[in-house]
XYZ file of C-alpha atoms in Angstrom:
730
model
C 105.091 109.373 82.427
C 105.578 108.771 86.147
C 107.399 111.411 88.178
C 109.367 108.530 89.739
C 112.155 106.346 88.386
C 110.937 103.571 86.103
C 111.833 100.082 87.216
C 113.678 99.363 83.957
C 116.566 101.434 85.302
C 117.054 98.847 88.043
C 117.721 96.039 85.566
C 120.675 97.933 84.094
C 124.221 97.945 85.413
C 124.803 100.051 88.563
C 124.649 103.726 87.710
C 124.436 107.068 89.390
C 120.658 106.663 89.561
C 120.928 103.270 91.257
C 123.544 104.582 93.675
C 121.224 107.418 94.594
C 118.388 104.939 95.167
C 120.533 102.689 97.318
C 121.533 105.715 99.365
C 117.830 106.405 99.948
C 117.987 109.971 98.650
C 114.822 109.837 96.573
C 111.626 111.444 97.877
C 109.413 108.855 99.571
C 106.682 109.032 96.936
C 109.238 108.003 94.303
C 110.457 105.207 96.549
C 106.859 104.005 96.813
C 106.658 103.976 93.020
C 109.749 101.764 92.903
C 108.218 99.482 95.545
C 105.039 99.189 93.506
C 106.956 98.368 90.300
C 108.939 95.756 92.228
C 105.737 94.150 93.560
C 106.339 95.078 97.210
C 103.108 97.101 97.362
C 100.020 97.193 95.153
C 99.051 99.916 92.706
C 96.078 100.495 95.036
C 98.409 101.211 97.978
C 100.406 103.716 95.939
C 97.241 105.399 94.673
C 95.890 105.710 98.221
C 99.140 107.303 99.435
C 99.021 109.782 96.540
C 95.383 110.559 97.303
C 96.101 111.371 100.952
C 99.088 113.523 99.994
C 96.897 115.484 97.581
C 93.992 115.920 100.002
C 95.803 117.237 103.082
C 98.140 120.210 103.563
C 101.803 119.397 102.906
C 102.687 120.053 106.558
C 100.166 117.354 107.567
C 101.791 114.666 105.450
C 105.500 114.216 106.213
C 107.254 111.065 105.054
C 106.434 109.093 108.211
C 102.711 109.713 107.696
C 102.862 108.876 103.998
C 104.719 105.647 104.804
C 102.098 104.649 107.388
C 99.310 105.341 104.886
C 100.904 103.089 102.265
C 101.667 100.349 104.808
C 98.210 100.221 106.395
C 96.686 99.827 102.933
C 99.235 97.171 101.949
C 98.712 95.191 105.166
C 95.017 94.600 104.377
C 96.109 92.603 101.305
C 97.866 90.197 103.688
C 94.934 89.696 106.029
C 95.718 92.368 108.634
C 92.902 94.716 109.633
C 95.337 97.357 110.899
C 98.983 98.379 111.085
C 100.664 97.718 114.432
C 103.127 100.642 114.514
C 105.357 99.220 117.257
C 105.599 95.859 115.528
C 106.343 97.583 112.218
C 109.373 99.274 113.739
C 110.545 96.161 115.568
C 109.964 93.655 112.744
C 110.205 95.483 109.404
C 111.131 92.266 107.580
C 107.502 91.105 107.847
C 106.160 94.183 106.071
C 105.479 94.475 102.331
C 104.923 91.735 99.777
C 107.877 89.478 98.898
C 110.034 90.737 96.020
C 111.382 87.897 93.875
C 114.433 89.623 92.357
C 117.249 89.645 94.922
C 118.720 93.076 94.145
C 115.309 94.724 94.189
C 114.467 92.950 97.443
C 117.631 94.323 99.030
C 116.931 97.837 97.733
C 113.323 97.902 98.946
C 114.269 96.441 102.334
C 117.010 99.026 102.808
C 114.709 101.897 101.897
C 111.975 100.624 104.233
C 114.355 100.263 107.177
C 115.775 103.705 106.501
C 112.309 105.275 106.601
C 111.308 103.432 109.793
C 114.553 104.344 111.540
C 114.103 108.011 110.708
C 111.486 108.481 113.461
C 110.912 107.108 116.944
C 107.512 105.651 117.859
C 106.735 108.813 119.844
C 107.601 111.056 116.876
C 105.597 108.851 114.530
C 102.546 109.119 116.761
C 102.886 112.900 117.025
C 102.974 113.248 113.240
C 100.052 110.875 112.715
C 97.978 112.674 115.357
C 98.638 116.013 113.663
C 97.453 114.762 110.252
C 93.943 115.940 109.371
C 93.250 112.675 107.496
C 93.590 110.640 110.699
C 91.227 110.566 113.691
C 92.983 109.818 116.984
C 90.789 107.601 119.170
C 93.442 106.182 121.491
C 92.279 105.356 125.007
C 88.745 106.597 124.289
C 86.011 104.442 125.751
C 82.799 105.983 124.417
C 82.801 104.062 121.141
C 79.265 104.979 120.075
C 79.959 108.734 120.289
C 83.194 108.311 118.338
C 81.443 106.319 115.629
C 78.883 109.075 115.201
C 81.340 111.933 114.639
C 84.357 110.586 112.743
C 84.702 110.742 108.965
C 88.457 110.787 108.336
C 89.685 107.930 106.106
C 92.100 106.641 108.770
C 91.737 105.918 112.480
C 94.495 105.800 115.087
C 93.536 103.716 118.091
C 94.942 101.204 120.558
C 97.155 102.643 123.271
C 100.243 104.820 123.438
C 102.277 101.674 124.127
C 100.693 99.706 121.263
C 99.171 102.119 118.741
C 97.159 100.708 115.823
C 96.408 102.497 112.559
C 93.293 101.456 110.607
C 91.558 102.239 107.388
C 88.262 103.500 108.807
C 86.266 100.819 107.016
C 88.112 98.018 108.794
C 87.995 99.799 112.129
C 84.226 100.079 111.785
C 83.943 96.373 110.920
C 85.920 95.483 114.028
C 83.761 97.732 116.221
C 80.566 96.156 114.840
C 81.885 92.682 115.619
C 82.967 93.746 119.109
C 79.610 95.379 119.902
C 77.688 92.375 118.579
C 79.672 90.056 120.846
C 79.560 92.285 123.930
C 75.782 92.711 123.855
C 75.349 88.910 123.678
C 77.796 88.023 126.455
C 75.441 89.100 129.253
C 74.649 85.787 131.048
C 71.141 84.482 130.371
C 68.866 82.787 132.871
C 68.718 79.026 132.361
C 65.843 76.817 133.528
C 66.567 74.247 136.226
C 65.321 71.661 133.710
C 68.683 71.858 131.939
C 70.259 68.969 133.843
C 67.530 66.342 133.162
C 67.301 67.533 129.559
C 71.077 67.239 129.251
C 70.831 63.619 130.415
C 68.211 62.903 127.752
C 70.226 64.557 124.977
C 73.497 62.840 125.868
C 71.999 59.506 126.862
C 72.391 57.407 130.017
C 75.978 56.227 129.440
C 78.449 57.369 132.133
C 81.126 59.799 131.038
C 84.377 58.089 130.122
C 86.219 61.412 130.205
C 86.347 63.905 133.049
C 85.266 66.480 132.255
C 83.167 65.706 129.200
C 83.968 68.865 127.236
C 80.999 68.361 124.941
C 78.701 68.691 127.955
C 80.672 71.681 129.210
C 80.214 73.325 125.793
C 76.452 72.768 125.895
C 76.184 74.138 129.417
C 78.229 77.282 128.774
C 76.534 77.973 125.429
C 73.050 77.574 126.928
C 73.531 80.606 129.196
C 75.107 82.922 126.594
C 73.808 84.714 123.518
C 77.238 84.297 121.942
C 79.379 81.193 122.216
C 82.303 79.450 120.551
C 82.973 75.727 120.268
C 86.437 75.013 118.914
C 88.540 71.905 118.551
C 90.635 69.883 116.149
C 89.421 67.199 113.734
C 87.566 64.312 115.318
C 86.730 66.146 118.541
C 82.997 66.132 117.778
C 82.186 69.791 117.035
C 79.186 68.893 114.866
C 77.893 66.282 117.316
C 78.212 68.827 120.124
C 76.341 71.588 118.344
C 73.511 69.227 117.387
C 73.156 68.240 121.043
C 73.311 71.910 122.004
C 70.501 72.756 119.575
C 68.479 69.837 120.924
C 69.061 71.134 124.450
C 68.024 74.698 123.570
C 64.901 73.497 121.758
C 64.105 71.193 124.663
C 64.308 74.091 127.114
C 61.837 76.075 124.993
C 59.409 73.206 124.435
C 59.514 72.244 128.108
C 58.265 75.732 128.992
C 55.411 75.457 126.494
C 57.080 77.884 124.062
C 57.116 77.369 120.282
C 60.339 75.971 118.765
C 63.151 78.407 118.108
C 63.939 79.370 114.516
C 67.435 78.035 113.819
C 69.579 78.739 110.765
C 72.771 76.854 109.908
C 75.479 78.382 107.712
C 79.040 77.943 106.486
C 81.374 80.270 104.552
C 81.513 78.212 101.320
C 79.248 75.886 99.405
C 81.594 72.961 99.982
C 81.671 73.556 103.736
C 77.889 73.921 103.755
C 77.405 70.624 101.895
C 79.740 68.780 104.241
C 78.014 70.219 107.326
C 74.662 69.284 105.805
C 75.726 65.637 105.640
C 77.177 65.490 109.149
C 74.313 67.443 110.755
C 71.710 65.146 109.201
C 73.482 62.068 110.535
C 73.904 63.531 114.019
C 70.247 64.577 114.250
C 69.122 61.122 113.177
C 71.194 59.516 115.935
C 69.632 61.670 118.677
C 66.418 59.630 118.922
C 64.410 62.222 120.889
C 61.031 60.501 120.505
C 59.039 61.569 123.572
C 57.055 58.328 123.666
C 60.283 56.418 124.282
C 61.158 58.499 127.353
C 60.504 57.504 130.932
C 57.452 58.921 132.670
C 59.627 61.328 134.671
C 61.399 62.560 131.539
C 58.119 62.849 129.613
C 56.755 64.915 132.487
C 59.244 67.677 131.688
C 57.137 68.606 128.652
C 53.527 69.744 128.159
C 51.146 66.815 127.701
C 49.908 68.012 124.317
C 53.398 68.222 122.759
C 53.586 65.890 119.707
C 56.064 63.045 120.194
C 58.127 63.959 117.154
C 58.205 67.749 117.559
C 61.419 67.914 119.594
C 63.601 66.127 117.085
C 61.790 67.680 114.121
C 62.599 71.161 115.463
C 66.325 70.693 114.788
C 67.120 71.756 111.196
C 69.506 69.926 108.893
C 69.583 72.287 105.918
C 72.751 74.389 105.701
C 73.285 77.437 103.484
C 76.260 79.624 102.720
C 76.622 82.839 104.692
C 76.113 84.854 101.508
C 72.836 83.106 100.795
C 71.728 83.338 104.432
C 72.228 87.099 104.477
C 70.873 87.580 100.958
C 73.804 88.905 98.961
C 72.943 91.469 96.297
C 74.659 91.095 92.936
C 77.560 93.451 92.158
C 77.452 95.132 95.577
C 78.923 94.591 99.044
C 75.450 94.840 100.552
C 73.036 92.196 101.814
C 69.271 92.032 101.974
C 69.355 91.335 105.710
C 70.790 94.109 107.878
C 69.903 96.158 110.922
C 66.816 97.571 109.191
C 65.753 94.147 107.907
C 67.115 91.614 110.419
C 67.424 87.916 109.782
C 64.295 86.053 111.009
C 66.213 83.653 113.252
C 66.512 83.027 116.981
C 69.760 81.075 116.650
C 72.422 81.207 113.933
C 75.160 78.577 113.829
C 78.250 79.214 111.677
C 80.553 76.281 110.974
C 84.153 76.592 109.696
C 84.220 80.017 111.345
C 88.003 80.304 110.884
C 87.257 81.107 107.229
C 85.049 84.107 108.065
C 86.742 87.485 107.580
C 86.056 90.573 109.659
C 83.811 92.217 107.030
C 81.544 89.179 106.710
C 81.394 88.775 110.488
C 80.405 92.442 110.797
C 77.662 91.960 108.183
C 76.390 88.935 110.115
C 76.324 90.858 113.399
C 74.474 93.680 111.665
C 71.839 91.256 110.362
C 71.117 89.513 113.675
C 68.155 90.511 115.798
C 69.261 91.924 119.188
C 68.057 88.823 121.046
C 69.356 86.262 118.548
C 72.025 83.787 119.626
C 75.185 83.306 117.577
C 77.197 80.075 117.863
C 80.565 79.777 116.116
C 82.126 76.397 115.336
C 85.596 75.855 113.982
C 89.188 74.848 114.434
C 91.027 77.889 115.783
C 94.337 76.533 114.470
C 93.337 76.339 110.815
C 94.257 78.916 108.212
C 92.586 82.263 108.724
C 90.294 83.832 106.124
C 91.640 84.848 102.731
C 90.325 88.369 103.277
C 91.371 90.687 106.107
C 90.833 89.517 109.651
C 91.371 86.439 111.785
C 88.198 86.652 113.848
C 88.000 83.118 115.244
C 91.736 83.058 115.969
C 91.500 86.387 117.789
C 88.498 85.296 119.833
C 90.089 81.954 120.778
C 93.419 83.297 122.023
C 92.657 82.079 125.560
C 90.801 78.882 124.643
C 93.696 76.544 125.488
C 94.001 77.898 129.041
C 90.246 78.072 129.727
C 90.321 80.906 132.320
C 86.930 79.827 133.725
C 85.770 81.819 136.734
C 84.564 80.208 139.965
C 81.032 81.253 139.044
C 81.298 79.550 135.642
C 82.740 76.378 137.174
C 79.924 76.236 139.727
C 77.313 76.752 136.997
C 78.843 73.999 134.826
C 78.835 71.601 137.778
C 75.173 72.267 138.625
C 73.872 72.249 135.057
C 75.959 69.484 133.487
C 77.457 67.533 136.394
C 80.956 68.209 135.019
C 83.871 69.427 137.143
C 86.391 71.711 135.443
C 89.928 71.033 136.652
C 92.063 73.667 138.342
C 94.377 73.884 135.312
C 91.516 75.486 133.349
C 90.282 77.827 136.079
C 90.951 81.559 136.342
C 94.257 82.702 137.843
C 96.031 85.998 138.484
C 96.984 85.902 134.811
C 93.288 85.994 133.941
C 92.875 89.324 135.743
C 95.494 90.857 133.460
C 93.458 90.021 130.337
C 91.263 92.684 128.699
C 87.696 92.694 130.003
C 86.241 91.375 126.735
C 88.735 88.485 126.720
C 87.732 87.517 130.274
C 84.028 87.635 129.400
C 84.595 85.684 126.201
C 86.428 82.900 128.026
C 83.219 82.112 129.943
C 81.434 81.393 126.650
C 84.219 79.528 124.837
C 84.831 75.788 124.971
C 87.715 73.899 123.450
C 86.945 70.228 122.783
C 90.084 68.386 123.826
C 89.444 64.694 123.118
C 89.609 63.107 119.646
C 86.945 60.441 119.132
C 88.137 59.427 115.670
C 89.624 55.915 115.601
C 91.180 56.012 112.116
C 94.175 58.133 111.165
C 95.380 58.594 114.735
C 99.030 58.862 113.664
C 98.036 61.486 111.117
C 96.237 63.504 113.790
C 99.186 63.183 116.191
C 101.440 64.522 113.457
C 99.036 67.408 112.776
C 99.152 68.300 116.490
C 102.977 68.187 116.422
C 103.023 70.589 113.471
C 100.451 72.864 115.137
C 102.446 72.997 118.382
C 105.626 73.704 116.386
C 107.467 70.657 117.685
C 110.170 71.464 115.145
C 111.407 74.190 117.503
C 112.280 71.524 120.086
C 113.109 68.475 117.959
C 114.052 69.845 114.540
C 113.269 68.002 111.325
C 114.352 64.767 113.017
C 111.109 64.954 115.023
C 109.081 65.229 111.841
C 110.949 62.331 110.229
C 110.208 60.224 113.310
C 106.475 60.473 112.615
C 106.954 59.364 109.002
C 108.997 56.359 110.129
C 106.488 55.397 112.825
C 103.233 55.796 110.872
C 104.118 54.489 107.420
C 100.495 53.510 106.654
C 99.265 57.051 107.258
C 102.196 59.354 106.458
C 104.371 59.434 103.383
C 107.122 61.834 102.298
C 108.280 62.546 98.752
C 111.220 64.605 97.566
C 111.747 66.029 94.103
C 115.532 65.742 93.847
C 117.528 67.846 91.413
C 118.984 65.690 88.628
C 120.881 68.616 87.254
C 120.572 72.357 87.568
C 116.927 73.445 87.227
C 115.774 69.870 86.432
C 114.077 67.648 88.991
C 113.078 64.011 89.125
C 109.271 64.036 89.009
C 108.858 60.268 88.592
C 107.679 59.588 92.173
C 105.290 62.548 91.969
C 103.860 61.314 88.649
C 103.268 57.864 90.128
C 101.493 59.392 93.129
C 99.173 61.360 90.832
C 98.413 58.332 88.675
C 97.674 56.187 91.728
C 95.460 58.917 93.185
C 93.403 59.934 90.146
C 93.399 56.764 88.038
C 90.532 55.024 89.931
C 87.968 57.769 89.283
C 89.140 58.343 85.698
C 88.966 54.634 84.857
C 85.433 54.570 86.228
C 84.460 56.919 83.385
C 84.743 53.930 81.039
C 81.770 52.320 82.794
C 79.268 54.994 81.814
C 77.889 53.514 78.598
C 77.730 50.013 80.085
C 75.907 51.303 83.191
C 73.254 52.970 81.068
C 72.919 49.986 78.753
C 72.587 47.534 81.654
C 70.096 49.573 83.672
C 67.099 47.419 84.578
C 63.632 48.225 83.351
C 62.586 49.061 86.907
C 65.257 51.718 87.137
C 65.100 54.697 84.804
C 68.142 55.760 82.824
C 68.155 58.986 84.818
C 68.249 57.108 88.123
C 70.986 54.752 86.919
C 73.065 57.704 85.711
C 72.633 59.598 88.978
C 73.544 56.583 91.077
C 76.677 55.972 89.017
C 77.765 59.636 89.191
C 77.444 59.636 92.985
C 79.775 56.631 93.092
C 82.136 58.495 90.761
C 82.282 61.371 93.239
C 83.043 58.926 96.037
C 86.027 57.717 94.009
C 87.100 61.298 93.301
C 87.070 62.189 97.010
C 89.682 59.541 97.753
C 92.619 61.721 96.668
C 93.406 65.418 96.258
C 96.627 67.299 95.548
C 96.993 70.517 97.553
C 99.339 73.426 96.866
C 100.633 76.267 98.993
C 100.810 78.790 96.121
C 99.047 79.500 92.827
C 101.841 80.454 90.420
C 104.942 78.630 89.247
C 105.925 75.009 88.658
C 104.866 74.112 92.208
C 101.637 76.114 92.196
C 98.080 75.336 91.172
C 98.412 76.758 87.670
C 101.620 74.958 86.722
C 100.656 71.645 88.316
C 97.191 71.512 86.751
C 98.863 71.794 83.339
C 101.465 69.181 84.246
C 98.886 66.723 85.575
C 96.610 67.146 82.568
C 99.525 66.324 80.252
C 100.495 63.318 82.372
C 96.957 61.909 82.405
C 96.558 62.525 78.667
C 99.836 60.702 77.963
C 98.504 57.708 79.901
C 95.218 57.974 77.948
C 93.178 58.512 81.078
C 91.745 61.731 79.629
C 91.546 63.095 76.094
C 94.653 64.791 74.736
C 94.430 68.194 73.095
C 93.910 71.825 74.001
C 90.110 71.728 74.347
C 88.798 73.398 77.509
C 86.194 70.753 78.300
C 86.826 67.013 78.331
C 85.400 63.998 80.112
C 86.838 63.641 83.597
C 87.824 67.298 84.032
C 87.308 68.180 87.717
C 86.354 71.822 88.235
C 86.159 74.100 91.255
C 83.559 76.872 91.432
C 85.363 80.117 92.301
C 82.382 82.450 92.718
C 78.816 82.099 93.926
C 76.219 81.641 91.182
C 72.775 81.667 92.725
C 70.993 81.145 89.404
C 72.752 77.779 89.074
C 72.620 77.078 92.822
C 76.408 76.738 92.858
C 78.599 78.174 95.586
C 82.260 79.103 95.826
C 84.134 75.892 96.665
C 81.753 73.418 94.979
C 83.523 70.700 92.972
C 82.056 69.195 89.788
C 83.167 66.670 87.175
C 82.716 67.114 83.435
C 81.169 64.073 81.708
C 80.507 63.262 78.072
C 77.004 61.873 77.795
C 76.468 59.046 75.279
C 75.505 60.200 71.792
C 72.210 58.338 72.063
C 71.099 60.669 74.849
C 67.832 62.371 73.892
C 69.114 65.798 74.908
C 72.101 65.786 72.591
C 71.326 63.446 69.711
C 71.115 65.390 66.436
C 70.654 68.699 68.245
C 74.083 70.185 67.801
C 74.210 70.662 71.575
C 77.507 69.830 73.277
C 77.448 66.296 74.710
C 79.352 67.574 77.772
C 77.621 68.188 81.063
C 79.169 69.076 84.414
C 77.790 67.126 87.355
C 77.638 68.641 90.867
C 76.322 66.960 94.028
C 73.227 68.870 95.119
C 73.806 68.263 98.847
C 70.588 66.239 99.110
C 71.813 62.943 97.728
C 71.255 63.884 94.097
C 73.081 65.428 91.145
C 72.714 68.816 89.488
C 73.655 68.957 85.776
C 75.012 72.168 84.246
C 76.023 73.039 80.682
C 79.731 74.012 80.528
C 78.821 77.206 78.672
C 76.897 78.417 81.717
C 79.872 78.068 84.066
C 81.728 81.366 84.172
C 83.726 81.104 87.410
C 85.391 77.677 87.433
C 88.944 76.326 87.250
C 90.497 72.890 86.819
C 91.143 71.294 90.176
C 93.535 68.386 89.805
C 95.492 70.679 92.132
C 93.910 73.168 94.514
C 95.240 75.570 97.139
C 95.048 74.651 100.802
C 92.855 77.726 101.309
C 90.315 76.400 98.786
C 90.357 72.971 100.431
C 89.005 74.276 103.746
C 85.635 72.757 104.486
C 86.514 69.667 102.406
C 87.723 66.239 103.451
C 89.461 63.517 101.423
C 90.749 60.043 102.231
C 94.258 60.942 101.053
C 95.694 64.428 100.560
C 99.112 65.280 99.198
C 100.577 68.714 99.924
C 103.345 70.024 97.667
C 105.480 72.929 98.888
C 107.288 75.372 96.571
C 111.042 75.313 96.089
C 111.521 78.846 97.434
C 110.710 80.499 100.746
C 107.353 82.250 100.665
C 105.454 84.301 103.230
C 102.331 82.120 102.863
C 104.206 79.064 104.163
C 103.180 78.713 107.805
C 102.484 75.966 110.293
C 98.765 76.817 109.932
C 98.933 76.033 106.209
C 100.622 72.689 106.881
C 98.190 71.860 109.699
C 95.181 72.666 107.513
C 96.538 70.557 104.655
C 97.148 67.588 106.943
C 93.723 67.793 108.561
C 91.937 67.720 105.184
C 92.808 64.007 105.124
C 90.934 61.225 106.903
C 93.350 58.343 106.359
C 96.613 59.286 104.655
C 98.804 62.327 104.049
C 101.747 62.774 101.683
C 104.173 65.666 102.070
C 106.098 66.669 98.932
C 109.140 68.845 99.612
C 111.440 70.057 96.836
C 113.683 71.834 99.398
C 114.119 70.920 103.073
C 114.926 74.513 104.057
C 111.514 75.594 102.750
C 109.804 72.930 104.858
C 111.742 73.926 107.957
C 110.816 77.577 107.505
C 107.148 76.694 107.049
C 107.156 74.671 110.272
C 108.702 77.535 112.222
C 106.597 80.371 110.821
C 103.090 81.070 112.100
C 100.345 83.481 111.152
C 100.232 86.667 113.172
C 97.636 89.170 112.000
C 97.429 92.606 113.544
C 94.088 93.201 115.256
C 92.600 95.190 118.086
C 89.442 93.103 118.491
C 90.040 92.068 122.102
C 92.146 95.017 123.277
């Protein structure tokens, strides 16, 4: 029996107990128990607070300290690597997990505000500093010495004006990332051959844009061991990094050095597969055959260099970060680390916005001291599911540029590009932390969209990202939908009567979106029967399945949340019933059926399947040799293998999969569809942000549908943005 008040008491009529709770007279530990029962904090957060209270003397753990301990643990569940104490006092409404029941929400909010108001920031700091479970590292510069001596579970750092409280584990991750970046930001010497090589890599066409930011990115990245290339969809991030790799390899080969070892990675299997496709195409378009070069250009290289070695030295195979580092089953450890570094001279990470602080720290730990690290990604997309917003933190100054005179002169001499005054360093730059100033010289934001299709969709995504709703209200949003009717569509789910909505337009959208790929399932037996003698049944089946996946990629429903009628779980059930009623899939309760799309939710190296991979369940014809008369299930799940083929897996071997008629926006990162539809919930939720909307919109190439049960929820999502506490650049 808990020593606190059980939550059942709160569902009864007001009583003396409830009055006492509302008055905030309970000891804090009992208040924390109520918060945990209400869902405002996790059981883990409560257990950690109890642990600290038990391990330190009572005088070391007053209520303000205990509250900070619970909050810093709870914040990590929402992506924060630390607790910003000043922000906590100024904006308490953003703390804790949302509580659904209104009376409980009011009670918890009142208790939280009461606790925060009980101490000033100065008093809070004094009490935290006095606690033996917390190491105070504020304003200390000798990081290496501090790392060697501290062992307390919590770390207080930052400054007196903006103090930050960390769980030590996350503080150490952040320090490892910071050190890895700092040691690579020392400018490298670049050969004077860079300009002619740049002309070869980019071709002879004159620049239509001034400056050509892709060239600027290649120039800045060539002189730095750490660099970032960021930009929205269609700005050419993949094309740029392929040209950068060609430039770096060219510089090595021109000096008679062997080719650099380059490894390409992405956070998920889906992102890796997509990068694999785009990288392969970009490399093929380079056409770096030395025999085709002019005599002057050919003279840049040693005479005995094979004609095809330059282009062949640029890899196209992409792996997940987990596979790259060699994840070890059932542990947080990787095969590659400081003692066993990754055998690579350059590592490129795409979709870097999805990388959390722990994974980034593991990557830094695995790199050789002289290895380059290049991050690609859209800084405005959703941050990682786990704690940290590394790319977002590192790209805080990317819009403004802040390029020094020295950097501008280098870019001009190496690339022929002139950076405008609006992107050069100012007095404001001098006020930035030193690491932020250094980082700006190695960061490039690609600012021009080269994509011709879906321009209205991209304009709308930019409007959402820039929070145009703050200036123009929902009327501004509606203007886009009126102007770009071929690319943008809006659906409402109006209430017919209390608690009942009209889903007819939604159902029609789903049928229109998924019917083409489901109807294609009917072709399977005919395709196999009609296969020509010159084409094996296996080849005919594989070719047909690849076309099936092309149909499937034309539409995808995205959700903001997992639970409820408007979440992944409820909508997958609803859609399955709808499709079964229209006889597009089999009715019944069976788990596996032909046409079931599934999403892999955990890496399975034995099956070569990665988190984020999408497969489709198919029922093979009964005449198939594998299944005929064997008692083996006729179902197989097909997955693209990333090399133009198909991998077949028995359903019984798939442990971590879920139906994916609907998927979360988070899970969609790294994917791209012709048409995406994003459905918002009917109630305000902390996960609803402009980053979530922007990411959902930019998953689409041609068309986007926004489904809004409640306009107030949409308006809140447009106004709210992600702000994760971090001390990475401070």
